[in-house]
PDB file of C-alpha atoms and ligand atoms in Angstrom:
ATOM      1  CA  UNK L   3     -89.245 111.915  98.344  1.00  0.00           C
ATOM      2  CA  UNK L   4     -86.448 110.800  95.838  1.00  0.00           C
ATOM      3  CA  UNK L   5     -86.336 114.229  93.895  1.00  0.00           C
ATOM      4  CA  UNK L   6     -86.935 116.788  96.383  1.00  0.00           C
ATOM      5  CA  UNK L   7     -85.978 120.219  95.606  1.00  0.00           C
ATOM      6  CA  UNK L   8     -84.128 118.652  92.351  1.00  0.00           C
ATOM      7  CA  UNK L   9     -84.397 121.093  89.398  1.00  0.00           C
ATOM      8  CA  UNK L  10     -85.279 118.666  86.069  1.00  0.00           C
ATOM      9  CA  UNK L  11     -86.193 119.492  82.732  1.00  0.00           C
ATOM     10  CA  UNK L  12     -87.983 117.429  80.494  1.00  0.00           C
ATOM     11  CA  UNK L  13     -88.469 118.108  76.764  1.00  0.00           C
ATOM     12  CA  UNK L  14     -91.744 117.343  74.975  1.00  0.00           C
ATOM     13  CA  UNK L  15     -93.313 117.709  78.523  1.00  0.00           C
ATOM     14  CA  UNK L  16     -96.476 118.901  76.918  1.00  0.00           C
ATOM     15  CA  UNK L  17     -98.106 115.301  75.732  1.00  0.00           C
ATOM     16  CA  UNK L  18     -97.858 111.662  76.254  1.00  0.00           C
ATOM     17  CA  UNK L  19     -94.880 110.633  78.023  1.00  0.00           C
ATOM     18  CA  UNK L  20     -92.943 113.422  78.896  1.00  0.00           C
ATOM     19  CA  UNK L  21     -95.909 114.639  80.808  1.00  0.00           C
ATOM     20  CA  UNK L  22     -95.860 111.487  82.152  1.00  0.00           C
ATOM     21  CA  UNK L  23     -92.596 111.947  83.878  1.00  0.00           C
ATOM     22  CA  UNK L  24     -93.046 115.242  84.743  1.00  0.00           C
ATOM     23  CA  UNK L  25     -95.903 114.483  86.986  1.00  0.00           C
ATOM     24  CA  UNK L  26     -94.232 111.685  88.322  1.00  0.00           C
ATOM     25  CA  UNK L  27     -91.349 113.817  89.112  1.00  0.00           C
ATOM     26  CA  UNK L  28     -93.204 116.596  91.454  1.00  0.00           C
ATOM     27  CA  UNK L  29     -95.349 113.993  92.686  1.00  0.00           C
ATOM     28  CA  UNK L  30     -91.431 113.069  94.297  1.00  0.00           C
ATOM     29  CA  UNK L  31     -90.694 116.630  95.081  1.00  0.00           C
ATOM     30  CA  UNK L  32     -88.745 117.692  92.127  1.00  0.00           C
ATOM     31  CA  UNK L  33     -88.981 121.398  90.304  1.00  0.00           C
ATOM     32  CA  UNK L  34     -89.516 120.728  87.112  1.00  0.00           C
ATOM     33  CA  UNK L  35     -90.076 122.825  83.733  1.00  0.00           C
ATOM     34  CA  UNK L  36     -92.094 121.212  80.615  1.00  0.00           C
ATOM     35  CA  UNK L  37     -90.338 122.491  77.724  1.00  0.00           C
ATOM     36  CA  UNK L  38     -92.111 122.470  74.790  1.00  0.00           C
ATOM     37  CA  UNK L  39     -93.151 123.772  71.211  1.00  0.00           C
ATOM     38  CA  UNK L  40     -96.289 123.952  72.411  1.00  0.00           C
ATOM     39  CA  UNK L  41     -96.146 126.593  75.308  1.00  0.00           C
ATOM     40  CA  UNK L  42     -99.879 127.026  75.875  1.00  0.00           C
ATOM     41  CA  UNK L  43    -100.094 123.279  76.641  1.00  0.00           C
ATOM     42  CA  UNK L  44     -96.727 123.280  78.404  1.00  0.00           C
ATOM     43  CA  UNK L  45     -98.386 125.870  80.850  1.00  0.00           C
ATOM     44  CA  UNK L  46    -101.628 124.434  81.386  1.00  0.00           C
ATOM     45  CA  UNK L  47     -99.795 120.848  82.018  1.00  0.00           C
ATOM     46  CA  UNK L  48     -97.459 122.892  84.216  1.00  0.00           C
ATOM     47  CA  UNK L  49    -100.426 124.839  86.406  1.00  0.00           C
ATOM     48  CA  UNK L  50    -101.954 121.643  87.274  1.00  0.00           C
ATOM     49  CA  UNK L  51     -99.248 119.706  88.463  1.00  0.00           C
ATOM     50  CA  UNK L  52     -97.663 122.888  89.948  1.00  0.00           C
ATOM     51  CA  UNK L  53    -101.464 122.392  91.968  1.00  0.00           C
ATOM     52  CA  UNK L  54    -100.824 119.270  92.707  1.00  0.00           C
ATOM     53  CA  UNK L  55     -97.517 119.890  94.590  1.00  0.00           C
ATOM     54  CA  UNK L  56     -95.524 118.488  96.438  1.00  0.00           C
ATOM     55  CA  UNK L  57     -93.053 120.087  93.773  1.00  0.00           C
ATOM     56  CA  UNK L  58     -93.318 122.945  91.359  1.00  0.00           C
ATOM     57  CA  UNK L  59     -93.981 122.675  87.816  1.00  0.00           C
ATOM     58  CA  UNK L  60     -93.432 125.739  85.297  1.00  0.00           C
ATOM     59  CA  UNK L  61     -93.763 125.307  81.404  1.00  0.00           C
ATOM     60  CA  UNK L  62     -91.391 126.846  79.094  1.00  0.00           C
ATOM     61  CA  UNK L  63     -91.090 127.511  75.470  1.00  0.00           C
ATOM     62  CA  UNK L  64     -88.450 125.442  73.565  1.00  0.00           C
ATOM     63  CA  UNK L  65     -87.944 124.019  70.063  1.00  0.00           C
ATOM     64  CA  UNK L  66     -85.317 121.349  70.786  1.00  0.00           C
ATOM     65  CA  UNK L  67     -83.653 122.081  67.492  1.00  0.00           C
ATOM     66  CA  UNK L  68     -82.969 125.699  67.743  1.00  0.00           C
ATOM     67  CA  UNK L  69     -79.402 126.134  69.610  1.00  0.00           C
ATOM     68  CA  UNK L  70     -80.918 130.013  70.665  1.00  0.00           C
ATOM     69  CA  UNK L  71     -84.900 128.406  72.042  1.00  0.00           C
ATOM     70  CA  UNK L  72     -82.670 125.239  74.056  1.00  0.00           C
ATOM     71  CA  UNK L  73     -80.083 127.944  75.595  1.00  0.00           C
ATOM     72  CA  UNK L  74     -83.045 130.542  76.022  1.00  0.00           C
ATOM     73  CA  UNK L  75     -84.508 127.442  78.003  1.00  0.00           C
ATOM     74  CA  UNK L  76     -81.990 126.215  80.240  1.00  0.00           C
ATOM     75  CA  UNK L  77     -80.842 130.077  81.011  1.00  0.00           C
ATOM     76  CA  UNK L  78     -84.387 131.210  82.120  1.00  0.00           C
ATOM     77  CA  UNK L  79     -84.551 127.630  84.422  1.00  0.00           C
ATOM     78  CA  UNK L  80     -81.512 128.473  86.182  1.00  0.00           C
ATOM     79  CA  UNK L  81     -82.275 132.153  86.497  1.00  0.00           C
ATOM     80  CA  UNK L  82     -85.826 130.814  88.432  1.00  0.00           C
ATOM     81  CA  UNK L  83     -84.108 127.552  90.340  1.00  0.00           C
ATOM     82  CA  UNK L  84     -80.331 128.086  90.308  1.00  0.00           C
ATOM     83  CA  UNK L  85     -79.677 124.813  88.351  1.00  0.00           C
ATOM     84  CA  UNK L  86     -80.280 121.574  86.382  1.00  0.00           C
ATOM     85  CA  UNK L  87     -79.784 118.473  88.096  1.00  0.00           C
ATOM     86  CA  UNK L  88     -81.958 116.372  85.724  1.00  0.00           C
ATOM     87  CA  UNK L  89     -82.534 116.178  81.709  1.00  0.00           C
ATOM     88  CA  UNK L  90     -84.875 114.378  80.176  1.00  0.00           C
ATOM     89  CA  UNK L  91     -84.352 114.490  76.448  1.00  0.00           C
ATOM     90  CA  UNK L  92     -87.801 113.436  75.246  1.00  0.00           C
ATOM     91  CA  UNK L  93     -89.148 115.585  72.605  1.00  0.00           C
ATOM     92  CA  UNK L  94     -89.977 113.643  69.632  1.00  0.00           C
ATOM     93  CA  UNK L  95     -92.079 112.693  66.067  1.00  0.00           C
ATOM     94  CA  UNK L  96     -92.760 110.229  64.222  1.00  0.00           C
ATOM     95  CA  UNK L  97     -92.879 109.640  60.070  1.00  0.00           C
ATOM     96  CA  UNK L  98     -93.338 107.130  58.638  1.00  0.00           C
ATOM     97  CA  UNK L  99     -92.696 105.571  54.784  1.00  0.00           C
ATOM     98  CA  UNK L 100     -90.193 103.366  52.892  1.00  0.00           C
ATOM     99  CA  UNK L 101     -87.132 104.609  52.437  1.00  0.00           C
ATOM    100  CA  UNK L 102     -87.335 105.202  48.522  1.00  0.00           C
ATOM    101  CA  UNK L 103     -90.615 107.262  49.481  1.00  0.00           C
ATOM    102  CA  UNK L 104     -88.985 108.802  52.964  1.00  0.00           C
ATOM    103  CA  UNK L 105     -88.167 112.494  51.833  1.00  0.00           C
ATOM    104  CA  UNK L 106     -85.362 114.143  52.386  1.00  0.00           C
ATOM    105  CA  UNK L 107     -86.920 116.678  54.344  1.00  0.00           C
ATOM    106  CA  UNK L 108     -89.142 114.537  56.648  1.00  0.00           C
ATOM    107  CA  UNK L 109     -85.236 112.756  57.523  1.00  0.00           C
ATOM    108  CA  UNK L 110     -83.426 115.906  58.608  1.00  0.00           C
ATOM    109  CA  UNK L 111     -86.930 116.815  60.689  1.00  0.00           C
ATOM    110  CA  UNK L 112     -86.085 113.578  62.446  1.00  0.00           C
ATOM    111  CA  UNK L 113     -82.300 113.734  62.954  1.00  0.00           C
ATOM    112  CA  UNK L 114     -83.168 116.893  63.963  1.00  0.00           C
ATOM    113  CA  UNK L 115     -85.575 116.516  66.436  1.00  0.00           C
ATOM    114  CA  UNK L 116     -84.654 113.487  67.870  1.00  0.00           C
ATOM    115  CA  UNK L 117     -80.181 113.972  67.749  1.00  0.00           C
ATOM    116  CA  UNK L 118     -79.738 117.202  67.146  1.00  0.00           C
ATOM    117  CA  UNK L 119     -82.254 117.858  70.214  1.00  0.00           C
ATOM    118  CA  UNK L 120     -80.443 115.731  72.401  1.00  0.00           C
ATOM    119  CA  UNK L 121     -76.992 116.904  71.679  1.00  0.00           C
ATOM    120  CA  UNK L 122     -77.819 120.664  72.010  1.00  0.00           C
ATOM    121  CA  UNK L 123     -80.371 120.189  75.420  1.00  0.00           C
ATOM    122  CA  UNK L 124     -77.102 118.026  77.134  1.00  0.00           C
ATOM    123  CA  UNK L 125     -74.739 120.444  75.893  1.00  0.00           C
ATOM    124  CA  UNK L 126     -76.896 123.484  77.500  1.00  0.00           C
ATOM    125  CA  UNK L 127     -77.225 121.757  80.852  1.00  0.00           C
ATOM    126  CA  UNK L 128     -73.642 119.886  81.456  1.00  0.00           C
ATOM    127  CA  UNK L 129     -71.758 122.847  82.273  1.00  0.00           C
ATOM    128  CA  UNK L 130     -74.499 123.341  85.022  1.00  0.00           C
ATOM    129  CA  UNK L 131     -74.393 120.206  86.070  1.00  0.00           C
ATOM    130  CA  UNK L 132     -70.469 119.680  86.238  1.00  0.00           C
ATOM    131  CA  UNK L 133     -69.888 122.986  88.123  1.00  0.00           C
ATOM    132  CA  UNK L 134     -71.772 120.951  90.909  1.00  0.00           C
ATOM    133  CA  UNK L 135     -70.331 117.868  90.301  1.00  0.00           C
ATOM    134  CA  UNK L 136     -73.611 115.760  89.998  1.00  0.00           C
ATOM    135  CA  UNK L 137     -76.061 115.356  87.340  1.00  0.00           C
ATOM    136  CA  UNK L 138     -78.423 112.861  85.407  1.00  0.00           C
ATOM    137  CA  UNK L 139     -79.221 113.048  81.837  1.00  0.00           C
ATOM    138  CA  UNK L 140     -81.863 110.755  80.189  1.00  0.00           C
ATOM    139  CA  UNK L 141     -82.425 110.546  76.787  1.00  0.00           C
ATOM    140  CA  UNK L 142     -85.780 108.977  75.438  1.00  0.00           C
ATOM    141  CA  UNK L 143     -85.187 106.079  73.513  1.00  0.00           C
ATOM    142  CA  UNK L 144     -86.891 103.244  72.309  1.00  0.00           C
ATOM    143  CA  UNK L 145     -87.456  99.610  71.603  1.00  0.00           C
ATOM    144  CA  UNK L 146     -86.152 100.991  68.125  1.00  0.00           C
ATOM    145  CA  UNK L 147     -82.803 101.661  69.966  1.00  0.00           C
ATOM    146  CA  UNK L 148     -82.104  98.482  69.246  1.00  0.00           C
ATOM    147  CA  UNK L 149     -83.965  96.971  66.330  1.00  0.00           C
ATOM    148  CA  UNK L 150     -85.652  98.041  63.376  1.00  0.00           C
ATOM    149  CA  UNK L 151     -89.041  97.809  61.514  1.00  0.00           C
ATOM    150  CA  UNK L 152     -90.143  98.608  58.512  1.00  0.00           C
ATOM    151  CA  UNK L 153     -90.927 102.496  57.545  1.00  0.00           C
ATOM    152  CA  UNK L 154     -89.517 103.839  60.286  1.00  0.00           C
ATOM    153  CA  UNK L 155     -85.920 104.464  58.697  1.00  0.00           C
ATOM    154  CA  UNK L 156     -85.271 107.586  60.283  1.00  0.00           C
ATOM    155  CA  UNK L 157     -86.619 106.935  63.744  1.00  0.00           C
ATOM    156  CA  UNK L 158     -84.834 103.367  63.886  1.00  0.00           C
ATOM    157  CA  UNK L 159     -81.241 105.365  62.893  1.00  0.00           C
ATOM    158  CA  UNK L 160     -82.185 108.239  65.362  1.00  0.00           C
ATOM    159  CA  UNK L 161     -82.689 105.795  68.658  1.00  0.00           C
ATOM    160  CA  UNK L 162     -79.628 103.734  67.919  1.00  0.00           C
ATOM    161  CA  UNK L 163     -77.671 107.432  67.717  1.00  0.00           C
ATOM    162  CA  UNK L 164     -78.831 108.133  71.482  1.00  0.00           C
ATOM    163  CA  UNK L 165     -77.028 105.280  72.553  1.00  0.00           C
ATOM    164  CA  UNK L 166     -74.274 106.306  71.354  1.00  0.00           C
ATOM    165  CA  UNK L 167     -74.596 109.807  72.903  1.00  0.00           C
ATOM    166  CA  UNK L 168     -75.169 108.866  76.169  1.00  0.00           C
ATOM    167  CA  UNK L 169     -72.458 106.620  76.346  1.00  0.00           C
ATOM    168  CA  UNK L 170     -70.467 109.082  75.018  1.00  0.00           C
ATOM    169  CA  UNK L 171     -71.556 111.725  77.923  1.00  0.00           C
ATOM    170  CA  UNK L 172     -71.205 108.871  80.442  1.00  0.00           C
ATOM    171  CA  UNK L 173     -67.826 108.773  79.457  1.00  0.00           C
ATOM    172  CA  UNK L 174     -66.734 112.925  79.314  1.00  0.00           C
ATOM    173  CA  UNK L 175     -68.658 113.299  82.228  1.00  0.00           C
ATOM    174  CA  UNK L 176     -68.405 110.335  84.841  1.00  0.00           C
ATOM    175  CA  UNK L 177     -65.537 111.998  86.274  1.00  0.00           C
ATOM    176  CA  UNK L 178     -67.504 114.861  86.640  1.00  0.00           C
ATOM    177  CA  UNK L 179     -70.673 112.675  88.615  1.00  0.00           C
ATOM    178  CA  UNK L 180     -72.929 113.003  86.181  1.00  0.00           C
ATOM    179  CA  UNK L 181     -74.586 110.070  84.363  1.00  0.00           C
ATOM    180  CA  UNK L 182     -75.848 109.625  81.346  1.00  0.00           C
ATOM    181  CA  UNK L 183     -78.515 106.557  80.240  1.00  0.00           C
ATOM    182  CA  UNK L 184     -81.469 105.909  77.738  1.00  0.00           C
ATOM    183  CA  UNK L 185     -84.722 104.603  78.590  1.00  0.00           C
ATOM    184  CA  UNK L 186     -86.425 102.485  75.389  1.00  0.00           C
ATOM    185  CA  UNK L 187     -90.035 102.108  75.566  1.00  0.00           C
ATOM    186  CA  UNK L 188     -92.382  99.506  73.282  1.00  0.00           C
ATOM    187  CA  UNK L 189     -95.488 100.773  72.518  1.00  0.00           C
ATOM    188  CA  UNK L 190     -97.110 103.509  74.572  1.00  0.00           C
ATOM    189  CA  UNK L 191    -100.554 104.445  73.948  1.00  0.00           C
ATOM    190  CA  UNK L 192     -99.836 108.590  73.412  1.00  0.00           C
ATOM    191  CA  UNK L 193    -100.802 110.983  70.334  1.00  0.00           C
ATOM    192  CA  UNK L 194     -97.751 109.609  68.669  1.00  0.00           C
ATOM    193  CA  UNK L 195     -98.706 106.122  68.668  1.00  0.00           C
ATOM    194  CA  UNK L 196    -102.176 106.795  68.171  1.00  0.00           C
ATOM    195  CA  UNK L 197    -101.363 108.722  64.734  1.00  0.00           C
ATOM    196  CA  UNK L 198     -99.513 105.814  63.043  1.00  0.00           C
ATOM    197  CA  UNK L 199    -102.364 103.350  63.444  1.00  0.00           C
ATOM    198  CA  UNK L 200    -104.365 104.613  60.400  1.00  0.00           C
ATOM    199  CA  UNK L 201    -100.858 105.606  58.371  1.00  0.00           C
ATOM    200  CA  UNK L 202     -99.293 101.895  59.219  1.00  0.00           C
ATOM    201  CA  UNK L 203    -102.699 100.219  58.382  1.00  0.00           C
ATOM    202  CA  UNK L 204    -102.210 102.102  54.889  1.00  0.00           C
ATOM    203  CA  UNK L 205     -98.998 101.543  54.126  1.00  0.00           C
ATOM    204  CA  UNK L 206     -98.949  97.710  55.226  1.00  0.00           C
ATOM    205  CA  UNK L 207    -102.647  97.161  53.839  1.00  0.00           C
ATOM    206  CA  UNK L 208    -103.649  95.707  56.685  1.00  0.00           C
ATOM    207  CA  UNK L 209    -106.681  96.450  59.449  1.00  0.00           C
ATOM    208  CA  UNK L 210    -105.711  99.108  62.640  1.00  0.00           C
ATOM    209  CA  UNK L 211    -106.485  96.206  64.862  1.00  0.00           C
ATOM    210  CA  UNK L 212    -103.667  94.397  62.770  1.00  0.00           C
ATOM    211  CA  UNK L 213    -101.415  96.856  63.606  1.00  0.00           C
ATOM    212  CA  UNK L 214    -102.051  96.931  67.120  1.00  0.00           C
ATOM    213  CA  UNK L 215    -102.491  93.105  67.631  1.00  0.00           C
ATOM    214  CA  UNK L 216     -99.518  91.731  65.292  1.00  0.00           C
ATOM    215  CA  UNK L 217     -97.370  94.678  64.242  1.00  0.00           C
ATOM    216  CA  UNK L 218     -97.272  96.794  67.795  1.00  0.00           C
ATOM    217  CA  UNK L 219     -98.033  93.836  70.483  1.00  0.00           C
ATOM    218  CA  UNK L 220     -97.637  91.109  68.336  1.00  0.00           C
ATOM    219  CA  UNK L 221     -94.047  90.530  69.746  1.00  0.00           C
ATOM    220  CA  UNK L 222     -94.782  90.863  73.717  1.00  0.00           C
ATOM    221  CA  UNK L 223     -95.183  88.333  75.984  1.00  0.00           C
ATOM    222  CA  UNK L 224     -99.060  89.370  76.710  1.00  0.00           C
ATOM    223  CA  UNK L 225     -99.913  91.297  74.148  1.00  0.00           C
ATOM    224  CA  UNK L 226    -100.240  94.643  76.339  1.00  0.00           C
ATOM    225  CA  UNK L 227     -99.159  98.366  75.653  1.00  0.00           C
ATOM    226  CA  UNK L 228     -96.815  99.567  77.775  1.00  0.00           C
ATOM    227  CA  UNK L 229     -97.979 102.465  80.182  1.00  0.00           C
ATOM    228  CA  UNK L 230     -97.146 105.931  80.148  1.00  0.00           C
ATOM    229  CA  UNK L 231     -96.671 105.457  83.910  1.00  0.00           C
ATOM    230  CA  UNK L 232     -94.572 102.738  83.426  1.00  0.00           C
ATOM    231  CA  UNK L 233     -91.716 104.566  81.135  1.00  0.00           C
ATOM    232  CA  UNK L 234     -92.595 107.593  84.109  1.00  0.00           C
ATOM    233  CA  UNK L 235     -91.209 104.859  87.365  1.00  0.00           C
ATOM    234  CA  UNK L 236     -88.338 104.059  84.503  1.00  0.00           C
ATOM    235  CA  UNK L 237     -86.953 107.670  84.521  1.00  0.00           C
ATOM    236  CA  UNK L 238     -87.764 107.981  87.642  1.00  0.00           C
ATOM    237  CA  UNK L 239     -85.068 105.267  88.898  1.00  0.00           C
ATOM    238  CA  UNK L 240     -82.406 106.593  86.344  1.00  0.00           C
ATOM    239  CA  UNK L 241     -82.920 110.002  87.545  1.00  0.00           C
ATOM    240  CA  UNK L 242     -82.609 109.108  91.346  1.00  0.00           C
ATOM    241  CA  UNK L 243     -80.074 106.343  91.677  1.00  0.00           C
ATOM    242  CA  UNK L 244     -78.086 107.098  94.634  1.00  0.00           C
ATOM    243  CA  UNK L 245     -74.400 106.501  92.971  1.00  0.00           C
ATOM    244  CA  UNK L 246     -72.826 106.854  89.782  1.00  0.00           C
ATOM    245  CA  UNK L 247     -72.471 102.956  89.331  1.00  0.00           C
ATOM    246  CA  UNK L 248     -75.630 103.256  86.687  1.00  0.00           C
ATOM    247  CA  UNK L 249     -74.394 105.048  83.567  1.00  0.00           C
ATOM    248  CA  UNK L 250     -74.156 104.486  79.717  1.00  0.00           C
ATOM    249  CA  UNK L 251     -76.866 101.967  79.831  1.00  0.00           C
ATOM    250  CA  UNK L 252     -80.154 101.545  78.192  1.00  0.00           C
ATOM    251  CA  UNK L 253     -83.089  99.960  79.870  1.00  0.00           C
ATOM    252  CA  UNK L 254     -86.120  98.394  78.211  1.00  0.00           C
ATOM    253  CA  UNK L 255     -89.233  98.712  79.281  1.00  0.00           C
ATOM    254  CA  UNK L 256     -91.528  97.072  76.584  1.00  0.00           C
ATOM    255  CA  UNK L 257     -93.387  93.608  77.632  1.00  0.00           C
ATOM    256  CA  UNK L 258     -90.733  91.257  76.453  1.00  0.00           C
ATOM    257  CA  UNK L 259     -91.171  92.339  73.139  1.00  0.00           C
ATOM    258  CA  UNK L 260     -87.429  92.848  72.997  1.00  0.00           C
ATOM    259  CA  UNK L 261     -85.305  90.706  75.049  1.00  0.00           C
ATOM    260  CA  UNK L 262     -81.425  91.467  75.541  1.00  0.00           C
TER     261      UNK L 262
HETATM  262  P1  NAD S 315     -96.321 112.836  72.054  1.00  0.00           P
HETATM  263  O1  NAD S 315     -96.600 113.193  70.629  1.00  0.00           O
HETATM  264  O2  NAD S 315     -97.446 112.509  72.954  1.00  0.00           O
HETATM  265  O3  NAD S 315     -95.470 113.998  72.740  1.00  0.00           O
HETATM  266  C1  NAD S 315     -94.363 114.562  72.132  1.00  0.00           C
HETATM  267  C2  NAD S 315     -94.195 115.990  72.627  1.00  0.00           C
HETATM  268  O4  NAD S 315     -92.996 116.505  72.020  1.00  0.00           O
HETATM  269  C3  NAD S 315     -95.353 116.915  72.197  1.00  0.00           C
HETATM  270  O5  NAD S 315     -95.801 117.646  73.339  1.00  0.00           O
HETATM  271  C4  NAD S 315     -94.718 117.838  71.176  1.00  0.00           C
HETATM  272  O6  NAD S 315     -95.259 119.149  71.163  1.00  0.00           O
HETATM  273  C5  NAD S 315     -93.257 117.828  71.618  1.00  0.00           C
HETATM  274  N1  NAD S 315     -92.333 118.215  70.560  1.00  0.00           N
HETATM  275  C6  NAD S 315     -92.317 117.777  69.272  1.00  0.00           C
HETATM  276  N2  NAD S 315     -91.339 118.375  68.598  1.00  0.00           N
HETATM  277  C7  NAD S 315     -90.706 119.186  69.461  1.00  0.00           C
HETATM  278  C8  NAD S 315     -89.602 120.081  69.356  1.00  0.00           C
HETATM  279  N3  NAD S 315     -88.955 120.259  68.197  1.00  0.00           N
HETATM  280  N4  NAD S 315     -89.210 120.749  70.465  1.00  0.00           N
HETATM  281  C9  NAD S 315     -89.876 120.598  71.636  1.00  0.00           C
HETATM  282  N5  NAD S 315     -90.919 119.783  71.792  1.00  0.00           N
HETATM  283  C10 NAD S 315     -91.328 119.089  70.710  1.00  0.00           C
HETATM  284  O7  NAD S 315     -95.263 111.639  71.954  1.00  0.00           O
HETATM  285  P2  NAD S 315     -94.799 110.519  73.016  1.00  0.00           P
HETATM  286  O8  NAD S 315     -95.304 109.216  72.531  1.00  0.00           O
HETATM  287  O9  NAD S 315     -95.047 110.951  74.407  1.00  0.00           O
HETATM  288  O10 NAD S 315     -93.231 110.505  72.712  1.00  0.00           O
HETATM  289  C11 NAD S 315     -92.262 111.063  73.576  1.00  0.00           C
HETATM  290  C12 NAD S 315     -90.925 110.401  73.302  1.00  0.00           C
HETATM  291  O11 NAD S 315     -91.030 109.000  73.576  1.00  0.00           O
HETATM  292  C13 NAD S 315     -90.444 110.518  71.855  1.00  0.00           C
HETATM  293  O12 NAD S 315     -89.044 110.733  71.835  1.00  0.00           O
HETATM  294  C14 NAD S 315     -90.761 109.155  71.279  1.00  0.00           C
HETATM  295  O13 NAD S 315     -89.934 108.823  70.201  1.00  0.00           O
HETATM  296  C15 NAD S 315     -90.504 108.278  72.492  1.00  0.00           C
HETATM  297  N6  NAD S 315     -91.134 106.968  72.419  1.00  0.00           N
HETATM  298  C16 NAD S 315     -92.486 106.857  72.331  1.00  0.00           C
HETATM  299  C17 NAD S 315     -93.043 105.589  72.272  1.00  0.00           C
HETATM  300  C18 NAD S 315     -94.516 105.393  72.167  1.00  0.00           C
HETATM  301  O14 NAD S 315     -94.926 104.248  71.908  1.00  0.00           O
HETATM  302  N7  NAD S 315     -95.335 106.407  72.387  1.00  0.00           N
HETATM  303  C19 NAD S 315     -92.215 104.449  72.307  1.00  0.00           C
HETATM  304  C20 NAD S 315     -90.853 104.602  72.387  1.00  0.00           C
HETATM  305  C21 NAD S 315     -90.319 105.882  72.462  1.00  0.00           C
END
């Protein structure tokens, strides 16, 4: 098993793909708490892949933008399992609009969520992780890490920041054995991706199979979503490479719909 007995948290655990990973992750062994707004869902998620075994799931309550909730978080998983070898930084939203109709509100929500989440989960969990000398943070990226389409101002500016981030961790903390890297998805079929159909097809005047066909796929190489189990084998391999050679990098994961 490549994450047996490892202690991982993973943020927005609740839905989509950070459920995704966290099944993946016991199905390897690992002990792993779902941290998420939603705690009822969290739990449920939690009891069933805690059922599943071979790991051990628990779900936790956690607004990644609330210093007190992420520190409340990462405290009660070390009380219960003694540390955190793995983050997964994964919470998110999306908004969209044009930027003269983005407000100013619905932009700080997604700094917020999406930065300001990231920063304070890696800053709760380092000093675990460096007072044992190993570590592996992943931060939830996106195809959007490193281009942009229209309406999605806040969300494009938010990606590219966790590049930054986790180059900047990979940096303060290789010394230390712990790595940092982003995984950037294209489109996965989750409640996030499912909500901005309608609002894309009404902002660009176009059909919902338009958006799916031309604006989501229309860039891949065979017109296919990617796979929540996909992004899953993605953070699986950043969160179990054997050395420290892989850190600071970003990995995409999206059909060829971007190529670097
Ligand atoms: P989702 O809506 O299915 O799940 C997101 C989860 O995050 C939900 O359980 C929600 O309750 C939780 N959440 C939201 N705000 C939170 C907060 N403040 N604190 C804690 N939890 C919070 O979405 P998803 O598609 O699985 O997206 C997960 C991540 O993947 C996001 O960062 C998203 O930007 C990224 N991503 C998604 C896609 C895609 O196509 N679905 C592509 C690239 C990147």
């Amino acid at each position: 098993m490549k994450l047996d007995k490892k202690v991982c948290i993973v943020t927005g655990a609740a839905s989509g793909i950070g459920l995704g990973i966290a099944r993946r992750y016991v199905a390897e062994g690992a002990l792993v708490a779902l941290a998420d707004l939603n705690l009822d869902a969290a739990g449920a998620a939690a009891a069933e892949l805690n059922a599943a075994g071979p790991g051990e799931a628990i779900g936790i309550a956690m607004d990644v933008t609330s210093e007190d909730q992420v520190n409340a978080g990462v405290a009660q998983v070390v009380a219960k399992w003694g540390t955190v070898d793995v983050l997964v930084s994964n919470a998110g939203i999306q908004i969209v609009n044009p930027v003269e109709n983005f407000a100013y509100a619905d932009w700080k929500k997604m700094l917020a969520i999406h930065l300001d989440g990231a920063f304070l989960t890696s800053k709760a969990v380092l000093p675990h992780m460096q007072a044992q000398g190993s570590g592996a943070i992943i931060m939830m990226g996106s195809v959007h890490s490193k281009t942009a389409s229209p309406l999605k101002s806040a969300y494009v500016t938010a990606k590219h920041g966790l590049l930054g981030l986790a180059r900047t961790i990979a940096r303060e903390n290789g010394p230390k054995g712990i790595r940092a890297n982003v995984v950037c998805p294209g489109f996965v079929l989750t409640p996030l991706v499912e909500k901005q159909i309608p609002q894309q097809a009404k902002e660009l005047n176009i059909s919902e199979e338009d958006v799916v066909k031309k604006v989501m796929l229309g860039q891949t190489v065979d017109g296919e979503f990617t796979t929540i189990e996909d992004i899953a084998e993605v953070a699986l391999f950043f969160a179990s490479f054997p050395t420290n050679a892989l850190t600071g990098q970003s990995l995409i994961a999206s059909h060829g719909w971007f190529m670097e």
